[in-house]
Coordinates of C-alpha atoms in Angstrom, one line a residue:
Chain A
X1 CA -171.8 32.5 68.6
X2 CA -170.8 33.1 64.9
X3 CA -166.6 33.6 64.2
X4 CA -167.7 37.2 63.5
X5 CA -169.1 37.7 66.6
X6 CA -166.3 36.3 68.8
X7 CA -164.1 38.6 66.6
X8 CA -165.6 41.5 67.6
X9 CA -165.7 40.6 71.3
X10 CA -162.1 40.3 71.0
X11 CA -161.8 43.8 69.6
X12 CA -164.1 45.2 72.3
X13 CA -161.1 43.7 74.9
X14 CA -159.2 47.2 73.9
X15 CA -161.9 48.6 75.9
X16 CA -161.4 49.3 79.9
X17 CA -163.9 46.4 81.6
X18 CA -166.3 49.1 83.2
X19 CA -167.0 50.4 79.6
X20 CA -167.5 46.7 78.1
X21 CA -169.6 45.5 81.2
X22 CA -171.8 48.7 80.2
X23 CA -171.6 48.7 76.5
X24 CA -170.4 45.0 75.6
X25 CA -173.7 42.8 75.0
X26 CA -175.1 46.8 73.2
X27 CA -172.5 47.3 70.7
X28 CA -172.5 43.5 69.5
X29 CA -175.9 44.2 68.5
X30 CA -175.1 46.9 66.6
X31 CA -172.0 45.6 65.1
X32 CA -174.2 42.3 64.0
X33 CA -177.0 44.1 62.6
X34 CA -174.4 46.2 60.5
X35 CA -172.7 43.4 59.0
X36 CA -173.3 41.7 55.9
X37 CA -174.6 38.2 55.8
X38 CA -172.2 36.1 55.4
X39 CA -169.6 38.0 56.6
X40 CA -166.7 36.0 58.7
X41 CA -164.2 38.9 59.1
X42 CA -165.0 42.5 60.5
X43 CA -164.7 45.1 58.0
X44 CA -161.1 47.2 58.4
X45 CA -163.3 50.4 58.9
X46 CA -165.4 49.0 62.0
X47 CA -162.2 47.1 63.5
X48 CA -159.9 50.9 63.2
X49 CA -163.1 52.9 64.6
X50 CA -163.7 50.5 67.9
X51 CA -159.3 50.5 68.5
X52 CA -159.5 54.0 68.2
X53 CA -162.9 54.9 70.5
X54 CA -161.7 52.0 72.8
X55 CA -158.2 53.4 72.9
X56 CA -159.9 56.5 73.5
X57 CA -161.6 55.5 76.6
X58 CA -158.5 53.7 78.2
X59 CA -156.4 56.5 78.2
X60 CA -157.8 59.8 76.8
X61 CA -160.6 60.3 78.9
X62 CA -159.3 61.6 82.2
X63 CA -162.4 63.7 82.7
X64 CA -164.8 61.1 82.5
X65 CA -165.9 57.6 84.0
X66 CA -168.3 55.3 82.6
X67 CA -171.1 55.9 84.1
X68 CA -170.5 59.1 85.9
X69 CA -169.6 62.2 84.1
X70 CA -167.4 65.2 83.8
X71 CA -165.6 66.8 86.7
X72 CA -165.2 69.9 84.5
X73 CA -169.0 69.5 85.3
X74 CA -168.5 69.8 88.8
X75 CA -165.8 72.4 89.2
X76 CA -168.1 74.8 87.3
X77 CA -171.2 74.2 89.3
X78 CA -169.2 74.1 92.3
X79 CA -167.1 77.4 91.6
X80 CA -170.6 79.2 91.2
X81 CA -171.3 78.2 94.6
X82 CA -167.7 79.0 96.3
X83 CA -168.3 82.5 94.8
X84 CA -172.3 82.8 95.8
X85 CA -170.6 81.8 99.7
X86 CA -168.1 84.6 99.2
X87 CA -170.6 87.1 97.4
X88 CA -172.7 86.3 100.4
X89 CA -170.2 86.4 102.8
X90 CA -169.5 90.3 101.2
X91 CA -173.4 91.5 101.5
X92 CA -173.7 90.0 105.1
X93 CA -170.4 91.7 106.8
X94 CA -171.7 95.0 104.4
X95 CA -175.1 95.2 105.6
X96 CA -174.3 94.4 108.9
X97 CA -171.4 97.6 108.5
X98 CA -174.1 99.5 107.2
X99 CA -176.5 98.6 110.0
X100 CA -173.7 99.6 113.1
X101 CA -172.9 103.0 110.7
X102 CA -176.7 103.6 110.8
X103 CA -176.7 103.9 114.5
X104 CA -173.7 105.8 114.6
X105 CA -170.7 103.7 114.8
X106 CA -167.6 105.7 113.1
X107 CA -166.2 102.0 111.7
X108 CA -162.7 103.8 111.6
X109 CA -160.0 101.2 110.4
X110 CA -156.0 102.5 110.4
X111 CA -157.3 106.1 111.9
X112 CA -159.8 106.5 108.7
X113 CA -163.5 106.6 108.9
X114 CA -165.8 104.2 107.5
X115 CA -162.9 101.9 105.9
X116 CA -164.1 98.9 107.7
X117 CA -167.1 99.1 105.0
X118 CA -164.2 99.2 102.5
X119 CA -163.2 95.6 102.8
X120 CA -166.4 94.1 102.3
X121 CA -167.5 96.8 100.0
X122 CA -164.7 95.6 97.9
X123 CA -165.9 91.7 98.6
X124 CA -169.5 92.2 97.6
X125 CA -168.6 93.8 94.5
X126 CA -166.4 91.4 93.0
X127 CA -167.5 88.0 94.2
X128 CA -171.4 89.3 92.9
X129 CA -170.1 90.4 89.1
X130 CA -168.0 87.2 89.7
X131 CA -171.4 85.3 89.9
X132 CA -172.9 87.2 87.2
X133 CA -170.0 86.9 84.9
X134 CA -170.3 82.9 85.8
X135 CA -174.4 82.6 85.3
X136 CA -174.2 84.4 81.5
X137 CA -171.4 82.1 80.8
X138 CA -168.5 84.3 80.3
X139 CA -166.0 82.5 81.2
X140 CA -162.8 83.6 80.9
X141 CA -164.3 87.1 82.7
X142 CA -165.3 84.7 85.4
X143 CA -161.8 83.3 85.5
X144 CA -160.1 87.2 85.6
X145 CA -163.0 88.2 88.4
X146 CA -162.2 85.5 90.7
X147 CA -158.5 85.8 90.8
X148 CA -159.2 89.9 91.3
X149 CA -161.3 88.2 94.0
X150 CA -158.5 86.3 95.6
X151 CA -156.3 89.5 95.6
X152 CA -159.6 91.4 97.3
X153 CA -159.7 88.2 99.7
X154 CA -155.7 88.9 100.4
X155 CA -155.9 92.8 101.3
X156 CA -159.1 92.0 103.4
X157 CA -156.9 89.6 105.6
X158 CA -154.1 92.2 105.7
X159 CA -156.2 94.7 106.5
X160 CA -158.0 92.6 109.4
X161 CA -154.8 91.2 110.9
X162 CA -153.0 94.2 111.5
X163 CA -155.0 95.8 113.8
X164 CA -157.0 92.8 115.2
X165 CA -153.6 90.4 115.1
X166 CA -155.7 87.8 113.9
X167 CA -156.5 85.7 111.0
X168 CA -160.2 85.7 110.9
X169 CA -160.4 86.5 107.0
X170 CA -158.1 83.5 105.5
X171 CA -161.0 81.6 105.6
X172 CA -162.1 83.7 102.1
X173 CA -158.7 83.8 101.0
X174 CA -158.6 80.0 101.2
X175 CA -162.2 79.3 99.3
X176 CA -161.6 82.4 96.7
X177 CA -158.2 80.0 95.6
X178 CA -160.7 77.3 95.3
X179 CA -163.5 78.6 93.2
X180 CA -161.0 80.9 90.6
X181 CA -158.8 77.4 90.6
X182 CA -162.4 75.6 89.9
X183 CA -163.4 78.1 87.7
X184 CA -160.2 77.6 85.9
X185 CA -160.1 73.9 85.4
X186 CA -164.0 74.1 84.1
X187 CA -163.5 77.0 81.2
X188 CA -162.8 73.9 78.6
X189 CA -166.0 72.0 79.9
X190 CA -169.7 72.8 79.4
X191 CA -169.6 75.5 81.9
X192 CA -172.9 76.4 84.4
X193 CA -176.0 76.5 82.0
X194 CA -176.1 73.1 79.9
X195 CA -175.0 71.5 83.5
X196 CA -177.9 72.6 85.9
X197 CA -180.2 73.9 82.9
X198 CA -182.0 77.1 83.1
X199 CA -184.4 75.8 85.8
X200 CA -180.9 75.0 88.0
X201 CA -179.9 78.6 87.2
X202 CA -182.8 80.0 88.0
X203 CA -182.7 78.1 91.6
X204 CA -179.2 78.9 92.5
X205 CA -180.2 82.3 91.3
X206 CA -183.3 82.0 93.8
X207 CA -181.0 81.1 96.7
X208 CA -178.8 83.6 96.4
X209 CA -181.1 86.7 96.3
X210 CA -183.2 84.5 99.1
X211 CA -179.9 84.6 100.9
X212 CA -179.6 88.6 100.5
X213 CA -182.7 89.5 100.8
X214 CA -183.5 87.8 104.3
X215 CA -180.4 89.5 105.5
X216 CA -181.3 92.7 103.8
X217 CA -184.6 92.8 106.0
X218 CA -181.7 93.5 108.9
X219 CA -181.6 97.3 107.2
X220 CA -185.1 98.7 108.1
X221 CA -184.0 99.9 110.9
X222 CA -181.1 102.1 109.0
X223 CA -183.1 103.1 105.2
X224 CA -186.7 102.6 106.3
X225 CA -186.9 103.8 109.9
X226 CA -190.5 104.6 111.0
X227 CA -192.1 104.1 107.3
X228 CA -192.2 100.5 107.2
X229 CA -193.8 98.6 110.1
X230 CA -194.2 95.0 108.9
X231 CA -191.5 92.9 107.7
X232 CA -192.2 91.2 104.6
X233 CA -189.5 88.3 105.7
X234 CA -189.1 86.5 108.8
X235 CA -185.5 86.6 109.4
X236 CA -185.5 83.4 111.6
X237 CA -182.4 81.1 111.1
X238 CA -184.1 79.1 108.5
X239 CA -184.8 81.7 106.6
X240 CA -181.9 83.3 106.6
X241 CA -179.7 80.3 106.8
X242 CA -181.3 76.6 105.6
X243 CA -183.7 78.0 102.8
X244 CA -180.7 79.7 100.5
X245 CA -179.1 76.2 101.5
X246 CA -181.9 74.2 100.3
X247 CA -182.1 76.1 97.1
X248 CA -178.6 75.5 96.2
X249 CA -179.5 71.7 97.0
X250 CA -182.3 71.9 94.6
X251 CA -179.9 73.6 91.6
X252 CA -177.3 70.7 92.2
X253 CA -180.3 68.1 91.8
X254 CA -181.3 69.9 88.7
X255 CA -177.9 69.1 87.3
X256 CA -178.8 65.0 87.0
X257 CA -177.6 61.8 88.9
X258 CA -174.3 61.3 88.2
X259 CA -173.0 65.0 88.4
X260 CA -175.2 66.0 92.1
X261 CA -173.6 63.3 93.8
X262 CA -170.1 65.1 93.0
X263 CA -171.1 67.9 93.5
X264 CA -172.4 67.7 96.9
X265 CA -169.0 65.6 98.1
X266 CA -167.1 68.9 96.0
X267 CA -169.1 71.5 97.9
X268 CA -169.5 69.4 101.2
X269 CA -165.4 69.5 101.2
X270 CA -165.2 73.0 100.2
X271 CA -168.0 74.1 102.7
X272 CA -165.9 72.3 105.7
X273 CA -162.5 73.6 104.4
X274 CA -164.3 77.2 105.0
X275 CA -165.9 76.0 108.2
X276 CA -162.1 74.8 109.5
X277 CA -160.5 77.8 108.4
X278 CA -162.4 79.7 110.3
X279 CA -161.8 78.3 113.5
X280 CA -158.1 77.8 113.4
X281 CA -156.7 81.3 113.4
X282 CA -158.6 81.3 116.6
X283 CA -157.7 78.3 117.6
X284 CA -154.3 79.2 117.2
X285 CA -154.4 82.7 118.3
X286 CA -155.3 81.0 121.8
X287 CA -152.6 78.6 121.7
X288 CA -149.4 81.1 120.9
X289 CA -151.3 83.3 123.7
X290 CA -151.1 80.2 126.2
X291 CA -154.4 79.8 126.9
X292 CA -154.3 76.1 125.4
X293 CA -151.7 73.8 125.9
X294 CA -149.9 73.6 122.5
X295 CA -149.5 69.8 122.2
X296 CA -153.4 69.7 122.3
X297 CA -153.6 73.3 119.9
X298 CA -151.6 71.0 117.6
X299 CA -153.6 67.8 117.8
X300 CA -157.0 69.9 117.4
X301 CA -155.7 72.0 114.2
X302 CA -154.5 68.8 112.9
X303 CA -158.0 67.1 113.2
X304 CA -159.4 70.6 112.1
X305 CA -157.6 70.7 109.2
X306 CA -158.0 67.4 107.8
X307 CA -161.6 67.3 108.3
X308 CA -162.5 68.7 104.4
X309 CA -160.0 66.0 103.5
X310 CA -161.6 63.3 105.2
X311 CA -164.9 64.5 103.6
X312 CA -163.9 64.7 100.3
X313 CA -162.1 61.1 100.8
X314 CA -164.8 59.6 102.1
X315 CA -167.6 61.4 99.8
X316 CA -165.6 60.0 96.6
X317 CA -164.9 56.4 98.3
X318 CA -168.9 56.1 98.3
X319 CA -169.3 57.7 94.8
X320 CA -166.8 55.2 93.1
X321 CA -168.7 52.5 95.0
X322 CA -172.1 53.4 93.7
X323 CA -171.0 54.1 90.1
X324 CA -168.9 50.5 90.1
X325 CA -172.3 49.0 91.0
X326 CA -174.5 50.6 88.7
X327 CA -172.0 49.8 86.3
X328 CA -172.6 46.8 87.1
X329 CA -175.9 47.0 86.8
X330 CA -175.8 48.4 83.0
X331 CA -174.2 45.5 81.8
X332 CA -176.4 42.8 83.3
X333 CA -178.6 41.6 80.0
X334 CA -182.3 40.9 80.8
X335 CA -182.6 37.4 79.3
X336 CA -186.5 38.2 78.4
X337 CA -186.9 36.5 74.9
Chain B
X1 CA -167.3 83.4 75.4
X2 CA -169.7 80.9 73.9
X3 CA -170.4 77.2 74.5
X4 CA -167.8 75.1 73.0
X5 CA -169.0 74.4 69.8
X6 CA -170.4 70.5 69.5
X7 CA -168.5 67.8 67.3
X8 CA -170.8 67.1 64.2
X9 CA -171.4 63.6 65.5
X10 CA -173.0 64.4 68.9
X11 CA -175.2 67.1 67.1
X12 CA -176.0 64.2 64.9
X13 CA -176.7 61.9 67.6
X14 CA -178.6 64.4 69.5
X15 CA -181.1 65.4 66.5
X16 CA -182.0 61.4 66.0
X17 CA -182.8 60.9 69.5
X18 CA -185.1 64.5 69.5
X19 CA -187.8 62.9 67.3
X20 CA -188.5 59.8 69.3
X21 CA -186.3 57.4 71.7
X22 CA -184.3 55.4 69.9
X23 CA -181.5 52.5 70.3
X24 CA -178.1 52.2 68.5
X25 CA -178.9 50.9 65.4
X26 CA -182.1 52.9 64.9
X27 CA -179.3 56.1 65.7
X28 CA -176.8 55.1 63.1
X29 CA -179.7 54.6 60.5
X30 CA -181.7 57.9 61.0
X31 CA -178.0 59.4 60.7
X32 CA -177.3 58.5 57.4
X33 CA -180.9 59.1 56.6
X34 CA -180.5 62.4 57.5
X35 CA -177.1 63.0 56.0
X36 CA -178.3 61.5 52.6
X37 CA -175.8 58.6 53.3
X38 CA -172.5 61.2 53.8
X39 CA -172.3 60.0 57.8
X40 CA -172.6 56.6 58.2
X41 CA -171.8 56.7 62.5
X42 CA -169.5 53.4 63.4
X43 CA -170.1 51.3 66.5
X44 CA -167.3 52.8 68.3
X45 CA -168.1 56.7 67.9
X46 CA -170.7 55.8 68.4
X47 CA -171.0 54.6 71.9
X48 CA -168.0 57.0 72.7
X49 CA -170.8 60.0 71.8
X50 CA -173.8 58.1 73.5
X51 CA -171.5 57.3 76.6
X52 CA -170.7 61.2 76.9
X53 CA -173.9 62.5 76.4
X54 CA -174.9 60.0 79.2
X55 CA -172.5 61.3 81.1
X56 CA -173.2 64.7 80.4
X57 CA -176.7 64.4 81.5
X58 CA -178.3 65.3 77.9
X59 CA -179.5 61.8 77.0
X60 CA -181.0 59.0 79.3
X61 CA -182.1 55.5 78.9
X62 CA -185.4 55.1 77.7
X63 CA -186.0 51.4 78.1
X64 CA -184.7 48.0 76.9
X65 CA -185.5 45.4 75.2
X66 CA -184.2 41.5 74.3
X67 CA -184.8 41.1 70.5
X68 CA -183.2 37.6 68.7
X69 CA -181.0 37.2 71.7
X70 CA -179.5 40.8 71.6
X71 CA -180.1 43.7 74.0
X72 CA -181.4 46.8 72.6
X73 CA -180.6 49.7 74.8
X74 CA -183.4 52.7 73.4
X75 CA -181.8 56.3 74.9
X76 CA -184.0 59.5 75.0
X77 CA -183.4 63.3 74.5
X78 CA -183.0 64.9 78.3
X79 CA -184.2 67.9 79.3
X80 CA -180.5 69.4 79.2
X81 CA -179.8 67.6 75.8
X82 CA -182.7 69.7 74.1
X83 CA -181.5 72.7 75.5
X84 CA -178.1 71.6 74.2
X85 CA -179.0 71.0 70.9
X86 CA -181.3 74.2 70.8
X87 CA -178.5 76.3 71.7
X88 CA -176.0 74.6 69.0
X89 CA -179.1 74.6 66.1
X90 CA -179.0 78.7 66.8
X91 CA -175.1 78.4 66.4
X92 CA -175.1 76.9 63.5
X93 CA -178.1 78.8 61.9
X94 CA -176.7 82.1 63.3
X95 CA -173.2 81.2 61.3
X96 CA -175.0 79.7 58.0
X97 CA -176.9 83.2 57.8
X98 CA -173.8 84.8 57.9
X99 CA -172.3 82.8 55.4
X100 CA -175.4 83.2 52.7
X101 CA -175.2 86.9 53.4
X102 CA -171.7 87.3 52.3
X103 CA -172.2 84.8 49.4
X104 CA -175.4 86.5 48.4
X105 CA -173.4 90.3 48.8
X106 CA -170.6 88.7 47.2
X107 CA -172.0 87.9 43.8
X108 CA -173.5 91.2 43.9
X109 CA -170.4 92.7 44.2
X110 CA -169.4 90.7 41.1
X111 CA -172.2 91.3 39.1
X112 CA -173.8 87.9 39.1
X113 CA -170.8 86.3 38.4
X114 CA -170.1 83.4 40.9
X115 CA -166.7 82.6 40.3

């Protein structure tokens, strides 16, 4: 090993030991083959770039790991799918209102007729331009939809609770705080497109109207009546329920290695948190009515509640694992002269 | 609201890996080839862009190779990273039209005169 060489390695120290395990024996070999022959010292230009990038990397990159990448990344792909849950959410409860007001059901909320449709009226139509805002990357009207969204997702539990005295709705309240707050944090990053690439789009897209349309198929009965006999769509559970699913799978694969593994932990935790808020209003609408005893009401909404915790925990313990190991692996040099 | 706009030495990096794969030297040549000398890319931007752009998804490691004792990491354009750089080439040709427009209407507006 030359002096100059050994110089540069100590320069390279300024860099975190994940980025010189990946980079180390690389960079060398580009710093050798740049220098002149000869030369014992490294030039004042080279040593002032590497402080500075490895500086950089120690303490300005909060966003980004070695060999994993952006959670701006993630928070955008993962807001588009908190709204496509709340979108869907919306067209669901609305088509099934439409379906019950086709046969006849008054839907009267608060002594008014037809203002059950109103709430998810409402949710359908701001959670859907919310998604299309988010696909044609406009950001900051994706940011201004969503929080309209959250406000939609607050009057819809008001308007639920009074009547019903229950909480059923927070479950929308709680993910529409998630994806405007995700939606948020990823304006400054790449945003949806350069993340999962058009063919992501497209499949995301894919899943969503998937998702509508097999539901849809529920409103023959109400717009087509006699005129349409077959059914172009099966609306079996996996229709309906895995294949939209399995098409958002595919968009996150599109979006490359490092970022799908995030995102599943991100939208596994997200998808639990609305699971879980779901079942505890109920859970504690039995409880204060006595039908549980309240130590083990407690106990369970405790477990409940810190189930998307334990997920996301868990999902980012085996993610920091895996990327400290294939960090590993990029810095082992093949000694294949 | 657009894509951020991309720092001139990720475009930079991004149109020398678009011809062929390409490791870091090779990168920081075809650069200042391109540039007719005016960016010469250091080691240390370097590898902060190429460690980004891994990270982003747009680039990917093509292969590697041992030559004289030192490892020689080649990367490749992704499918995202041509997209990227497609998108940013419009950009910047969208903006430089712009700009010739207005010059070209401005020394109409002056007669021919250019200052």
């Amino acid at each position: 090993m030359t002096s100059l060489e050994r110089r540069y390695r100590r320069l390279l120290r300024i860099y975190p030991a994940a980025h010189r395990a990946a980079y180390e024996e690389e960079m060398i070999g580009v710093l050798m083959s740049g220098a002149a022959p000869g030369r014992r010292l490294p030039g004042p230009a080279d040593a002032f770039d590497l402080v500075r990038a490895g500086l950089t990397v120690r303490f300005g990159r909060a966003f980004h790991t070695t060999g994993g990448t952006g959670w701006r990344d993630v928070a955008a792909v993962t807001g588009l799918f908190a709204a496509l849950l709340l979108a869907g959410a919306g067209i669901n409860r609305l088509i099934t209102g439409i379906e019950l007001w086709g046969r006849g059901d008054p839907l009267r909320l608060h002594g008014v007729d037809g203002l059950m449709l109103l709430d998810p009226a409402m949710r359908s139509v701001i959670w859907s331009l919310a998604v299309a805002a988010a696909v044609l990357g406009l950001r900051r009207v994706t940011v201004v939809l969503a929080l309209t969204g959250v406000l939609v997702q607050a009057v819809a539990v008001g308007l639920w609770s009074v009547p019903m005295n229950e909480l059923a709705m927070v479950w929308g309240f709680g993910i529409a705080i998630a994806a405007a707050a995700l939606f948020a944090a990823a304006v400054p990053g790449r945003w949806i497109r350069p993340v999962l690439g058009g063919r992501g789009v497209a499949l995301a897209v894919a899943g969503a109207v998937l998702a509508v349309a097999t539901r849809a198929s529920a409103l023959d009965g109400v717009w087509a009546g006699e005129r349409f006999s077959g059914r172009f769509f099966d609306t079996g559970e996996f229709l309906q329920d895995w294949l939209p699913t399995l098409a958002l799978a595919a968009a996150a694969w599109a979006a490359g290695p490092w970022l799908r593994g995030r995102i599943l932990v991100v939208s596994a935790a997200l998808w639990t948190a609305a699971m879980v808020l779901q079942d505890v209003p109920g859970l504690v609408f039995v409880a204060t009515h006595g039908d549980l005893d309240s130590r083990d009401a407690v106990s369970r909404i405790v477990v409940l509640l810190l189930a998307p915790v334990v997920v996301l925990g868990g999902g980012l313990a085996v993610l920091a694992v895996r990327e400290r190991l294939a960090g590993q692996g990029h810095g082992q040099v093949k000694r294949h002269e | 609201m657009t894509e951020t706009p991309m720092r001139e030495p990720t475009f930079l990096v991004l149109t020398a890996l678009a011809e062929e794969p390409r490791h870091g030297y090779a990168v920081i040549e075809d650069v200042a080839g391109m540039t007719g000398g005016r960016v010469r890319l250091r080691a240390g931007t370097l590898y902060a862009a190429l460690d980004r752009l891994r990270a982003e998804g747009l680039i990917e490691v093509d292969r590697e190779e041992i030559v004289q004792s030192r490892l020689r990491r080649y990367y490749r354009l992704t499918g995202a990273g041509e997209q990227s750089l497609a998108v940013e080439t419009a950009r910047l040709r969208a903006q430089a039209a712009i700009a010739e427009r207005r010059l070209r209407a401005r020394h109409t507006r002056l007669g021919g005169a250019t200052a």
